[in-house]
Amino acid sequence: MNPLIRGSTALAVAVLLALGPASDAGAAAQAAPVVERTLAAAPNDTAQALRVVLGLSVLAVLPALLVCVTSFLRIIIVLSMLRQAIGMPETPPNPVLIGLALFFTLFTMAPVLQSLDEQAFQPFMNGTLGMEAAYAKGTAPLREFMVRQTREQDLALMIELSSARVPQGIEDVGNVQLIPAFMLSELRAAFQIGFLIFLPFLLIDLVVSSVLMTLGMMMLPPTTIALPLKVLMFVLVDGWALILKALVGSFH
């Protein structure tokens, strides 16, 4: 119980007893047990209010957390590069790609989220775990996931740029260095996968351009012929399933 709240309530009761008439003094004395029950129940109400505030704060920063500490970054970049490689910058539309990325992020992060829920969120909501302990237990599964995906070179670069002390182990690496190193590694992995995706579509563009030039059809844009061929090839090889399966399997 906050000492200020307890002190203010006690002061109000004392003033009522001292300044009120005799009849009011009896009423104040009868109200004293009610005040004590209110004081006893106040800690639970305060803890519940803190939980609500914490939940709203997490919801406010959830988009940033989704990009910074999950597999969403790699998945959405690969899907965006796939759309560019096919040659349809607006198809599939952004909501479709974001929806796919969210679901596959959920698939890849399911073990981490389950551990976070069992070790930190549920004990905290039940009141059996304090805020600091819940934060420590909740960040442990996320840190383990990020460490598995992060290259040592990227982590060393972030430690150097932040002018931090050289850590003796991974436990000494702060989240300030680990999170940007994880994002940098995710960007590198996404561009590597995107490069491999671009190659077959680039080959189709080159073949179509060579054929049109050989036939003397200089005025016909190569994309007019190449785009249907790329879509046809992508559908025939079941490209969506192959790429999404490879994406999920690329996480350690």
PDB file of C-alpha atoms in Angstrom:
ATOM      1  CA  MET A   1       0.000   0.000   0.000  1.00  0.00           C
ATOM      2  CA  ASN A   2       1.339   3.453  -0.898  1.00  0.00           C
ATOM      3  CA  PRO A   3       2.245   5.326   2.331  1.00  0.00           C
ATOM      4  CA  LEU A   4       0.848   8.557   0.867  1.00  0.00           C
ATOM      5  CA  ILE A   5      -2.573   6.973   0.269  1.00  0.00           C
ATOM      6  CA  ARG A   6      -2.651   5.373   3.708  1.00  0.00           C
ATOM      7  CA  GLY A   7      -1.509   8.586   5.372  1.00  0.00           C
ATOM      8  CA  SER A   8      -4.071  10.725   3.536  1.00  0.00           C
ATOM      9  CA  THR A   9      -6.908   8.392   4.479  1.00  0.00           C
ATOM     10  CA  ALA A  10      -5.855   8.286   8.132  1.00  0.00           C
ATOM     11  CA  LEU A  11      -5.558  12.068   8.184  1.00  0.00           C
ATOM     12  CA  ALA A  12      -9.078  12.459   6.765  1.00  0.00           C
ATOM     13  CA  VAL A  13     -10.526  10.154   9.450  1.00  0.00           C
ATOM     14  CA  ALA A  14      -8.642  12.032  12.189  1.00  0.00           C
ATOM     15  CA  VAL A  15      -9.892  15.407  10.989  1.00  0.00           C
ATOM     16  CA  LEU A  16     -13.457  14.112  10.826  1.00  0.00           C
ATOM     17  CA  LEU A  17     -13.264  12.818  14.401  1.00  0.00           C
ATOM     18  CA  ALA A  18     -11.663  15.977  15.748  1.00  0.00           C
ATOM     19  CA  LEU A  19     -13.713  18.671  14.001  1.00  0.00           C
ATOM     20  CA  GLY A  20     -17.113  17.040  13.567  1.00  0.00           C
ATOM     21  CA  PRO A  21     -19.920  17.163  16.152  1.00  0.00           C
ATOM     22  CA  ALA A  22     -20.537  14.344  18.564  1.00  0.00           C
ATOM     23  CA  SER A  23     -23.125  12.728  16.334  1.00  0.00           C
ATOM     24  CA  ASP A  24     -20.712  12.801  13.386  1.00  0.00           C
ATOM     25  CA  ALA A  25     -17.994  11.273  15.556  1.00  0.00           C
ATOM     26  CA  GLY A  26     -20.090   8.143  16.002  1.00  0.00           C
ATOM     27  CA  ALA A  27     -20.687   7.960  12.262  1.00  0.00           C
ATOM     28  CA  ALA A  28     -16.979   8.340  11.610  1.00  0.00           C
ATOM     29  CA  ALA A  29     -16.248   5.593  14.113  1.00  0.00           C
ATOM     30  CA  GLN A  30     -18.702   3.335  12.305  1.00  0.00           C
ATOM     31  CA  ALA A  31     -17.070   4.234   8.990  1.00  0.00           C
ATOM     32  CA  ALA A  32     -13.607   3.285  10.260  1.00  0.00           C
ATOM     33  CA  PRO A  33     -13.992  -0.463   9.493  1.00  0.00           C
ATOM     34  CA  VAL A  34     -15.115   0.410   5.970  1.00  0.00           C
ATOM     35  CA  VAL A  35     -12.010   2.533   5.514  1.00  0.00           C
ATOM     36  CA  GLU A  36      -9.811  -0.302   6.743  1.00  0.00           C
ATOM     37  CA  ARG A  37     -11.439  -2.731   4.323  1.00  0.00           C
ATOM     38  CA  THR A  38     -10.888  -0.213   1.516  1.00  0.00           C
ATOM     39  CA  LEU A  39      -7.239   0.106   2.491  1.00  0.00           C
ATOM     40  CA  ALA A  40      -6.855  -3.664   2.546  1.00  0.00           C
ATOM     41  CA  ALA A  41      -8.405  -4.027  -0.903  1.00  0.00           C
ATOM     42  CA  ALA A  42      -6.431  -1.137  -2.404  1.00  0.00           C
ATOM     43  CA  PRO A  43      -3.226  -3.141  -3.129  1.00  0.00           C
ATOM     44  CA  ASN A  44      -5.130  -5.588  -5.311  1.00  0.00           C
ATOM     45  CA  ASP A  45      -6.831  -2.736  -7.172  1.00  0.00           C
ATOM     46  CA  THR A  46      -3.479  -0.989  -7.645  1.00  0.00           C
ATOM     47  CA  ALA A  47      -1.851  -4.168  -8.964  1.00  0.00           C
ATOM     48  CA  GLN A  48      -4.741  -4.722 -11.365  1.00  0.00           C
ATOM     49  CA  ALA A  49      -4.469  -1.135 -12.613  1.00  0.00           C
ATOM     50  CA  LEU A  50      -0.738  -1.601 -13.181  1.00  0.00           C
ATOM     51  CA  ARG A  51      -1.432  -4.738 -15.195  1.00  0.00           C
ATOM     52  CA  VAL A  52      -3.935  -2.860 -17.358  1.00  0.00           C
ATOM     53  CA  VAL A  53      -1.484  -0.002 -17.945  1.00  0.00           C
ATOM     54  CA  LEU A  54       1.268  -2.469 -18.805  1.00  0.00           C
ATOM     55  CA  GLY A  55      -1.010  -4.301 -21.236  1.00  0.00           C
ATOM     56  CA  LEU A  56      -1.961  -1.064 -23.008  1.00  0.00           C
ATOM     57  CA  SER A  57       1.712  -0.070 -23.215  1.00  0.00           C
ATOM     58  CA  VAL A  58       2.602  -3.420 -24.797  1.00  0.00           C
ATOM     59  CA  LEU A  59      -0.194  -2.995 -27.349  1.00  0.00           C
ATOM     60  CA  ALA A  60       1.131   0.463 -28.233  1.00  0.00           C
ATOM     61  CA  VAL A  61       4.634  -0.813 -29.008  1.00  0.00           C
ATOM     62  CA  LEU A  62       3.502  -4.146 -30.462  1.00  0.00           C
ATOM     63  CA  PRO A  63       4.092  -3.153 -34.141  1.00  0.00           C
ATOM     64  CA  ALA A  64       7.661  -2.111 -33.342  1.00  0.00           C
ATOM     65  CA  LEU A  65       8.270  -5.297 -31.359  1.00  0.00           C
ATOM     66  CA  LEU A  66       6.839  -7.349 -34.217  1.00  0.00           C
ATOM     67  CA  VAL A  67       9.384  -5.903 -36.642  1.00  0.00           C
ATOM     68  CA  CYS A  68      12.374  -5.778 -34.290  1.00  0.00           C
ATOM     69  CA  VAL A  69      12.361  -9.072 -32.379  1.00  0.00           C
ATOM     70  CA  THR A  70      10.441 -11.600 -34.510  1.00  0.00           C
ATOM     71  CA  SER A  71      10.783 -13.337 -37.872  1.00  0.00           C
ATOM     72  CA  PHE A  72       8.341 -10.878 -39.482  1.00  0.00           C
ATOM     73  CA  LEU A  73      11.115  -8.716 -40.933  1.00  0.00           C
ATOM     74  CA  ARG A  74      12.700 -11.480 -43.015  1.00  0.00           C
ATOM     75  CA  ILE A  75       9.373 -12.862 -44.235  1.00  0.00           C
ATOM     76  CA  ILE A  76       7.858  -9.557 -45.364  1.00  0.00           C
ATOM     77  CA  ILE A  77      11.034  -8.481 -47.193  1.00  0.00           C
ATOM     78  CA  VAL A  78      11.256 -11.783 -49.087  1.00  0.00           C
ATOM     79  CA  LEU A  79       7.594 -11.594 -50.082  1.00  0.00           C
ATOM     80  CA  SER A  80       8.038  -7.998 -51.249  1.00  0.00           C
ATOM     81  CA  MET A  81      11.102  -8.929 -53.313  1.00  0.00           C
ATOM     82  CA  LEU A  82       9.178 -11.843 -54.821  1.00  0.00           C
ATOM     83  CA  ARG A  83       6.483  -9.433 -55.976  1.00  0.00           C
ATOM     84  CA  GLN A  84       9.103  -7.206 -57.582  1.00  0.00           C
ATOM     85  CA  ALA A  85      10.822 -10.164 -59.238  1.00  0.00           C
ATOM     86  CA  ILE A  86       7.596 -11.307 -60.882  1.00  0.00           C
ATOM     87  CA  GLY A  87       7.062  -7.796 -62.209  1.00  0.00           C
ATOM     88  CA  MET A  88       3.779  -6.908 -60.474  1.00  0.00           C
ATOM     89  CA  PRO A  89       4.612  -4.237 -57.867  1.00  0.00           C
ATOM     90  CA  GLU A  90       1.015  -3.998 -56.639  1.00  0.00           C
ATOM     91  CA  THR A  91      -0.030  -7.655 -56.831  1.00  0.00           C
ATOM     92  CA  PRO A  92      -0.543  -9.256 -54.367  1.00  0.00           C
ATOM     93  CA  PRO A  93      -1.566  -6.101 -52.472  1.00  0.00           C
ATOM     94  CA  ASN A  94       0.151  -5.074 -49.266  1.00  0.00           C
ATOM     95  CA  PRO A  95      -2.602  -6.323 -46.895  1.00  0.00           C
ATOM     96  CA  VAL A  96      -2.300  -9.807 -48.390  1.00  0.00           C
ATOM     97  CA  LEU A  97       1.474  -9.907 -47.952  1.00  0.00           C
ATOM     98  CA  ILE A  98       1.242  -8.545 -44.404  1.00  0.00           C
ATOM     99  CA  GLY A  99      -1.404 -11.137 -43.537  1.00  0.00           C
ATOM    100  CA  LEU A 100       0.746 -13.970 -44.882  1.00  0.00           C
ATOM    101  CA  ALA A 101       3.780 -12.614 -43.043  1.00  0.00           C
ATOM    102  CA  LEU A 102       1.835 -12.390 -39.779  1.00  0.00           C
ATOM    103  CA  PHE A 103       0.604 -15.985 -39.970  1.00  0.00           C
ATOM    104  CA  PHE A 104       4.021 -17.395 -40.855  1.00  0.00           C
ATOM    105  CA  THR A 105       5.583 -15.270 -38.130  1.00  0.00           C
ATOM    106  CA  LEU A 106       3.140 -16.919 -35.729  1.00  0.00           C
ATOM    107  CA  PHE A 107       4.158 -20.366 -37.012  1.00  0.00           C
ATOM    108  CA  THR A 108       7.881 -19.732 -36.620  1.00  0.00           C
ATOM    109  CA  MET A 109       7.556 -17.964 -33.270  1.00  0.00           C
ATOM    110  CA  ALA A 110       5.064 -20.416 -31.719  1.00  0.00           C
ATOM    111  CA  PRO A 111       7.596 -22.152 -29.379  1.00  0.00           C
ATOM    112  CA  VAL A 112       8.962 -18.802 -28.241  1.00  0.00           C
ATOM    113  CA  LEU A 113       5.503 -17.362 -27.594  1.00  0.00           C
ATOM    114  CA  GLN A 114       4.442 -20.475 -25.713  1.00  0.00           C
ATOM    115  CA  SER A 115       7.488 -20.283 -23.448  1.00  0.00           C
ATOM    116  CA  LEU A 116       6.916 -16.566 -22.883  1.00  0.00           C
ATOM    117  CA  ASP A 117       3.270 -17.181 -21.963  1.00  0.00           C
ATOM    118  CA  GLU A 118       3.997 -20.043 -19.563  1.00  0.00           C
ATOM    119  CA  GLN A 119       7.064 -18.573 -17.873  1.00  0.00           C
ATOM    120  CA  ALA A 120       6.224 -14.868 -17.680  1.00  0.00           C
ATOM    121  CA  PHE A 121       2.793 -13.690 -18.826  1.00  0.00           C
ATOM    122  CA  GLN A 122       0.516 -16.094 -16.971  1.00  0.00           C
ATOM    123  CA  PRO A 123       2.437 -15.925 -13.647  1.00  0.00           C
ATOM    124  CA  PHE A 124       2.468 -12.128 -13.884  1.00  0.00           C
ATOM    125  CA  MET A 125      -1.267 -11.912 -14.566  1.00  0.00           C
ATOM    126  CA  ASN A 126      -1.941 -14.308 -11.683  1.00  0.00           C
ATOM    127  CA  GLY A 127       0.087 -12.132  -9.338  1.00  0.00           C
ATOM    128  CA  THR A 128       2.664 -14.814  -8.533  1.00  0.00           C
ATOM    129  CA  LEU A 129       5.488 -13.021 -10.353  1.00  0.00           C
ATOM    130  CA  GLY A 130       6.687  -9.446 -10.033  1.00  0.00           C
ATOM    131  CA  MET A 131       7.209  -7.061 -12.908  1.00  0.00           C
ATOM    132  CA  GLU A 132      11.014  -7.281 -12.954  1.00  0.00           C
ATOM    133  CA  ALA A 133      11.028 -11.054 -12.702  1.00  0.00           C
ATOM    134  CA  ALA A 134       8.375 -11.299 -15.434  1.00  0.00           C
ATOM    135  CA  TYR A 135      10.474  -9.078 -17.698  1.00  0.00           C
ATOM    136  CA  ALA A 136      13.571 -11.206 -17.107  1.00  0.00           C
ATOM    137  CA  LYS A 137      11.751 -14.478 -17.748  1.00  0.00           C
ATOM    138  CA  GLY A 138       9.847 -13.047 -20.726  1.00  0.00           C
ATOM    139  CA  THR A 139      12.899 -11.715 -22.539  1.00  0.00           C
ATOM    140  CA  ALA A 140      14.871 -14.942 -22.119  1.00  0.00           C
ATOM    141  CA  PRO A 141      13.039 -16.926 -24.880  1.00  0.00           C
ATOM    142  CA  LEU A 142      13.154 -13.931 -27.233  1.00  0.00           C
ATOM    143  CA  ARG A 143      16.873 -13.421 -26.611  1.00  0.00           C
ATOM    144  CA  GLU A 144      17.533 -17.104 -27.252  1.00  0.00           C
ATOM    145  CA  PHE A 145      15.663 -16.923 -30.563  1.00  0.00           C
ATOM    146  CA  MET A 146      17.482 -13.753 -31.644  1.00  0.00           C
ATOM    147  CA  VAL A 147      20.890 -15.143 -30.697  1.00  0.00           C
ATOM    148  CA  ARG A 148      20.305 -18.214 -32.887  1.00  0.00           C
ATOM    149  CA  GLN A 149      19.559 -15.999 -35.917  1.00  0.00           C
ATOM    150  CA  THR A 150      22.257 -13.366 -35.336  1.00  0.00           C
ATOM    151  CA  ARG A 151      25.690 -13.524 -36.919  1.00  0.00           C
ATOM    152  CA  GLU A 152      28.713 -12.948 -34.719  1.00  0.00           C
ATOM    153  CA  GLN A 153      30.001 -10.281 -37.125  1.00  0.00           C
ATOM    154  CA  ASP A 154      26.809  -8.241 -36.823  1.00  0.00           C
ATOM    155  CA  LEU A 155      26.820  -8.538 -33.048  1.00  0.00           C
ATOM    156  CA  ALA A 156      30.465  -7.466 -32.872  1.00  0.00           C
ATOM    157  CA  LEU A 157      29.681  -4.500 -35.133  1.00  0.00           C
ATOM    158  CA  MET A 158      26.852  -3.287 -32.883  1.00  0.00           C
ATOM    159  CA  ILE A 159      29.003  -3.653 -29.772  1.00  0.00           C
ATOM    160  CA  GLU A 160      31.726  -1.621 -31.473  1.00  0.00           C
ATOM    161  CA  LEU A 161      29.330   1.085 -32.681  1.00  0.00           C
ATOM    162  CA  SER A 162      27.731   1.428 -29.244  1.00  0.00           C
ATOM    163  CA  SER A 163      31.164   1.690 -27.577  1.00  0.00           C
ATOM    164  CA  ALA A 164      30.068  -0.942 -25.082  1.00  0.00           C
ATOM    165  CA  ARG A 165      32.383  -3.081 -23.009  1.00  0.00           C
ATOM    166  CA  VAL A 166      33.457  -6.291 -24.706  1.00  0.00           C
ATOM    167  CA  PRO A 167      31.193  -9.012 -23.259  1.00  0.00           C
ATOM    168  CA  GLN A 168      32.598 -12.194 -21.780  1.00  0.00           C
ATOM    169  CA  GLY A 169      29.556 -14.197 -22.900  1.00  0.00           C
ATOM    170  CA  ILE A 170      26.223 -13.843 -24.607  1.00  0.00           C
ATOM    171  CA  GLU A 171      24.600 -13.141 -21.214  1.00  0.00           C
ATOM    172  CA  ASP A 172      26.613  -9.906 -21.002  1.00  0.00           C
ATOM    173  CA  VAL A 173      25.262  -8.618 -24.335  1.00  0.00           C
ATOM    174  CA  GLY A 174      22.524  -6.060 -23.773  1.00  0.00           C
ATOM    175  CA  ASN A 175      19.303  -5.870 -25.734  1.00  0.00           C
ATOM    176  CA  VAL A 176      20.444  -2.517 -27.122  1.00  0.00           C
ATOM    177  CA  GLN A 177      23.184  -4.344 -29.048  1.00  0.00           C
ATOM    178  CA  LEU A 178      21.386  -7.642 -29.659  1.00  0.00           C
ATOM    179  CA  ILE A 179      18.201  -6.296 -31.272  1.00  0.00           C
ATOM    180  CA  PRO A 180      19.853  -4.172 -34.033  1.00  0.00           C
ATOM    181  CA  ALA A 181      22.353  -6.981 -34.689  1.00  0.00           C
ATOM    182  CA  PHE A 182      19.432  -9.383 -35.080  1.00  0.00           C
ATOM    183  CA  MET A 183      17.689  -6.988 -37.485  1.00  0.00           C
ATOM    184  CA  LEU A 184      20.864  -6.589 -39.538  1.00  0.00           C
ATOM    185  CA  SER A 185      21.250 -10.371 -39.791  1.00  0.00           C
ATOM    186  CA  GLU A 186      17.599 -10.683 -40.815  1.00  0.00           C
ATOM    187  CA  LEU A 187      18.084  -8.105 -43.564  1.00  0.00           C
ATOM    188  CA  ARG A 188      21.120  -9.959 -44.862  1.00  0.00           C
ATOM    189  CA  ALA A 189      19.303 -13.305 -44.866  1.00  0.00           C
ATOM    190  CA  ALA A 190      16.264 -11.766 -46.573  1.00  0.00           C
ATOM    191  CA  PHE A 191      18.375 -10.254 -49.352  1.00  0.00           C
ATOM    192  CA  GLN A 192      20.204 -13.547 -49.875  1.00  0.00           C
ATOM    193  CA  ILE A 193      16.905 -15.372 -50.329  1.00  0.00           C
ATOM    194  CA  GLY A 194      15.595 -12.554 -52.524  1.00  0.00           C
ATOM    195  CA  PHE A 195      18.637 -12.791 -54.771  1.00  0.00           C
ATOM    196  CA  LEU A 196      17.984 -16.494 -55.361  1.00  0.00           C
ATOM    197  CA  ILE A 197      14.350 -15.713 -56.118  1.00  0.00           C
ATOM    198  CA  PHE A 198      15.290 -13.058 -58.687  1.00  0.00           C
ATOM    199  CA  LEU A 199      17.545 -15.359 -60.737  1.00  0.00           C
ATOM    200  CA  PRO A 200      14.923 -17.523 -62.557  1.00  0.00           C
ATOM    201  CA  PHE A 201      12.746 -14.494 -63.316  1.00  0.00           C
ATOM    202  CA  LEU A 202      15.777 -12.600 -64.613  1.00  0.00           C
ATOM    203  CA  LEU A 203      16.594 -15.548 -66.847  1.00  0.00           C
ATOM    204  CA  ILE A 204      13.104 -15.431 -68.358  1.00  0.00           C
ATOM    205  CA  ASP A 205      13.481 -11.684 -69.009  1.00  0.00           C
ATOM    206  CA  LEU A 206      16.814 -12.254 -70.781  1.00  0.00           C
ATOM    207  CA  VAL A 207      15.459 -15.076 -72.929  1.00  0.00           C
ATOM    208  CA  VAL A 208      12.381 -13.099 -73.947  1.00  0.00           C
ATOM    209  CA  SER A 209      14.462 -10.007 -74.750  1.00  0.00           C
ATOM    210  CA  SER A 210      16.894 -12.060 -76.873  1.00  0.00           C
ATOM    211  CA  VAL A 211      14.081 -13.749 -78.785  1.00  0.00           C
ATOM    212  CA  LEU A 212      12.318 -10.470 -79.515  1.00  0.00           C
ATOM    213  CA  MET A 213      15.566  -8.861 -80.635  1.00  0.00           C
ATOM    214  CA  THR A 214      16.313 -11.816 -82.903  1.00  0.00           C
ATOM    215  CA  LEU A 215      12.861 -11.564 -84.484  1.00  0.00           C
ATOM    216  CA  GLY A 216      13.319  -7.840 -84.996  1.00  0.00           C
ATOM    217  CA  MET A 217      10.388  -6.917 -82.765  1.00  0.00           C
ATOM    218  CA  MET A 218      12.109  -3.919 -81.231  1.00  0.00           C
ATOM    219  CA  MET A 219       8.928  -1.972 -80.535  1.00  0.00           C
ATOM    220  CA  LEU A 220       7.291  -4.706 -78.452  1.00  0.00           C
ATOM    221  CA  PRO A 221       8.097  -4.278 -74.737  1.00  0.00           C
ATOM    222  CA  PRO A 222       9.706  -7.489 -73.395  1.00  0.00           C
ATOM    223  CA  THR A 223       7.622  -7.271 -70.215  1.00  0.00           C
ATOM    224  CA  THR A 224       4.459  -7.794 -72.261  1.00  0.00           C
ATOM    225  CA  ILE A 225       5.636 -11.323 -73.114  1.00  0.00           C
ATOM    226  CA  ALA A 226       7.777 -12.040 -70.064  1.00  0.00           C
ATOM    227  CA  LEU A 227       5.168 -11.270 -67.425  1.00  0.00           C
ATOM    228  CA  PRO A 228       2.662 -13.983 -68.425  1.00  0.00           C
ATOM    229  CA  LEU A 229       5.509 -16.483 -68.794  1.00  0.00           C
ATOM    230  CA  LYS A 230       6.831 -15.677 -65.319  1.00  0.00           C
ATOM    231  CA  VAL A 231       3.381 -16.015 -63.775  1.00  0.00           C
ATOM    232  CA  LEU A 232       2.838 -19.308 -65.603  1.00  0.00           C
ATOM    233  CA  MET A 233       6.186 -20.705 -64.493  1.00  0.00           C
ATOM    234  CA  PHE A 234       5.587 -19.614 -60.908  1.00  0.00           C
ATOM    235  CA  VAL A 235       2.190 -21.316 -60.817  1.00  0.00           C
ATOM    236  CA  LEU A 236       3.423 -24.522 -62.467  1.00  0.00           C
ATOM    237  CA  VAL A 237       6.233 -25.028 -59.960  1.00  0.00           C
ATOM    238  CA  ASP A 238       3.914 -24.166 -57.023  1.00  0.00           C
ATOM    239  CA  GLY A 239       6.115 -21.215 -56.174  1.00  0.00           C
ATOM    240  CA  TRP A 240       4.197 -19.926 -53.160  1.00  0.00           C
ATOM    241  CA  ALA A 241       4.445 -23.232 -51.330  1.00  0.00           C
ATOM    242  CA  LEU A 242       8.145 -23.635 -52.171  1.00  0.00           C
ATOM    243  CA  ILE A 243       9.122 -20.151 -51.065  1.00  0.00           C
ATOM    244  CA  LEU A 244       7.083 -20.139 -47.873  1.00  0.00           C
ATOM    245  CA  LYS A 245       8.351 -23.591 -46.924  1.00  0.00           C
ATOM    246  CA  ALA A 246      11.918 -22.451 -47.527  1.00  0.00           C
ATOM    247  CA  LEU A 247      11.307 -19.307 -45.495  1.00  0.00           C
ATOM    248  CA  VAL A 248      10.025 -21.208 -42.473  1.00  0.00           C
ATOM    249  CA  GLY A 249      12.905 -23.678 -42.753  1.00  0.00           C
ATOM    250  CA  SER A 250      15.488 -20.883 -42.885  1.00  0.00           C
ATOM    251  CA  PHE A 251      15.016 -20.084 -39.189  1.00  0.00           C
ATOM    252  CA  HIS A 252      17.283 -21.928 -36.787  1.00  0.00           C
TER     253      HIS A 252
END
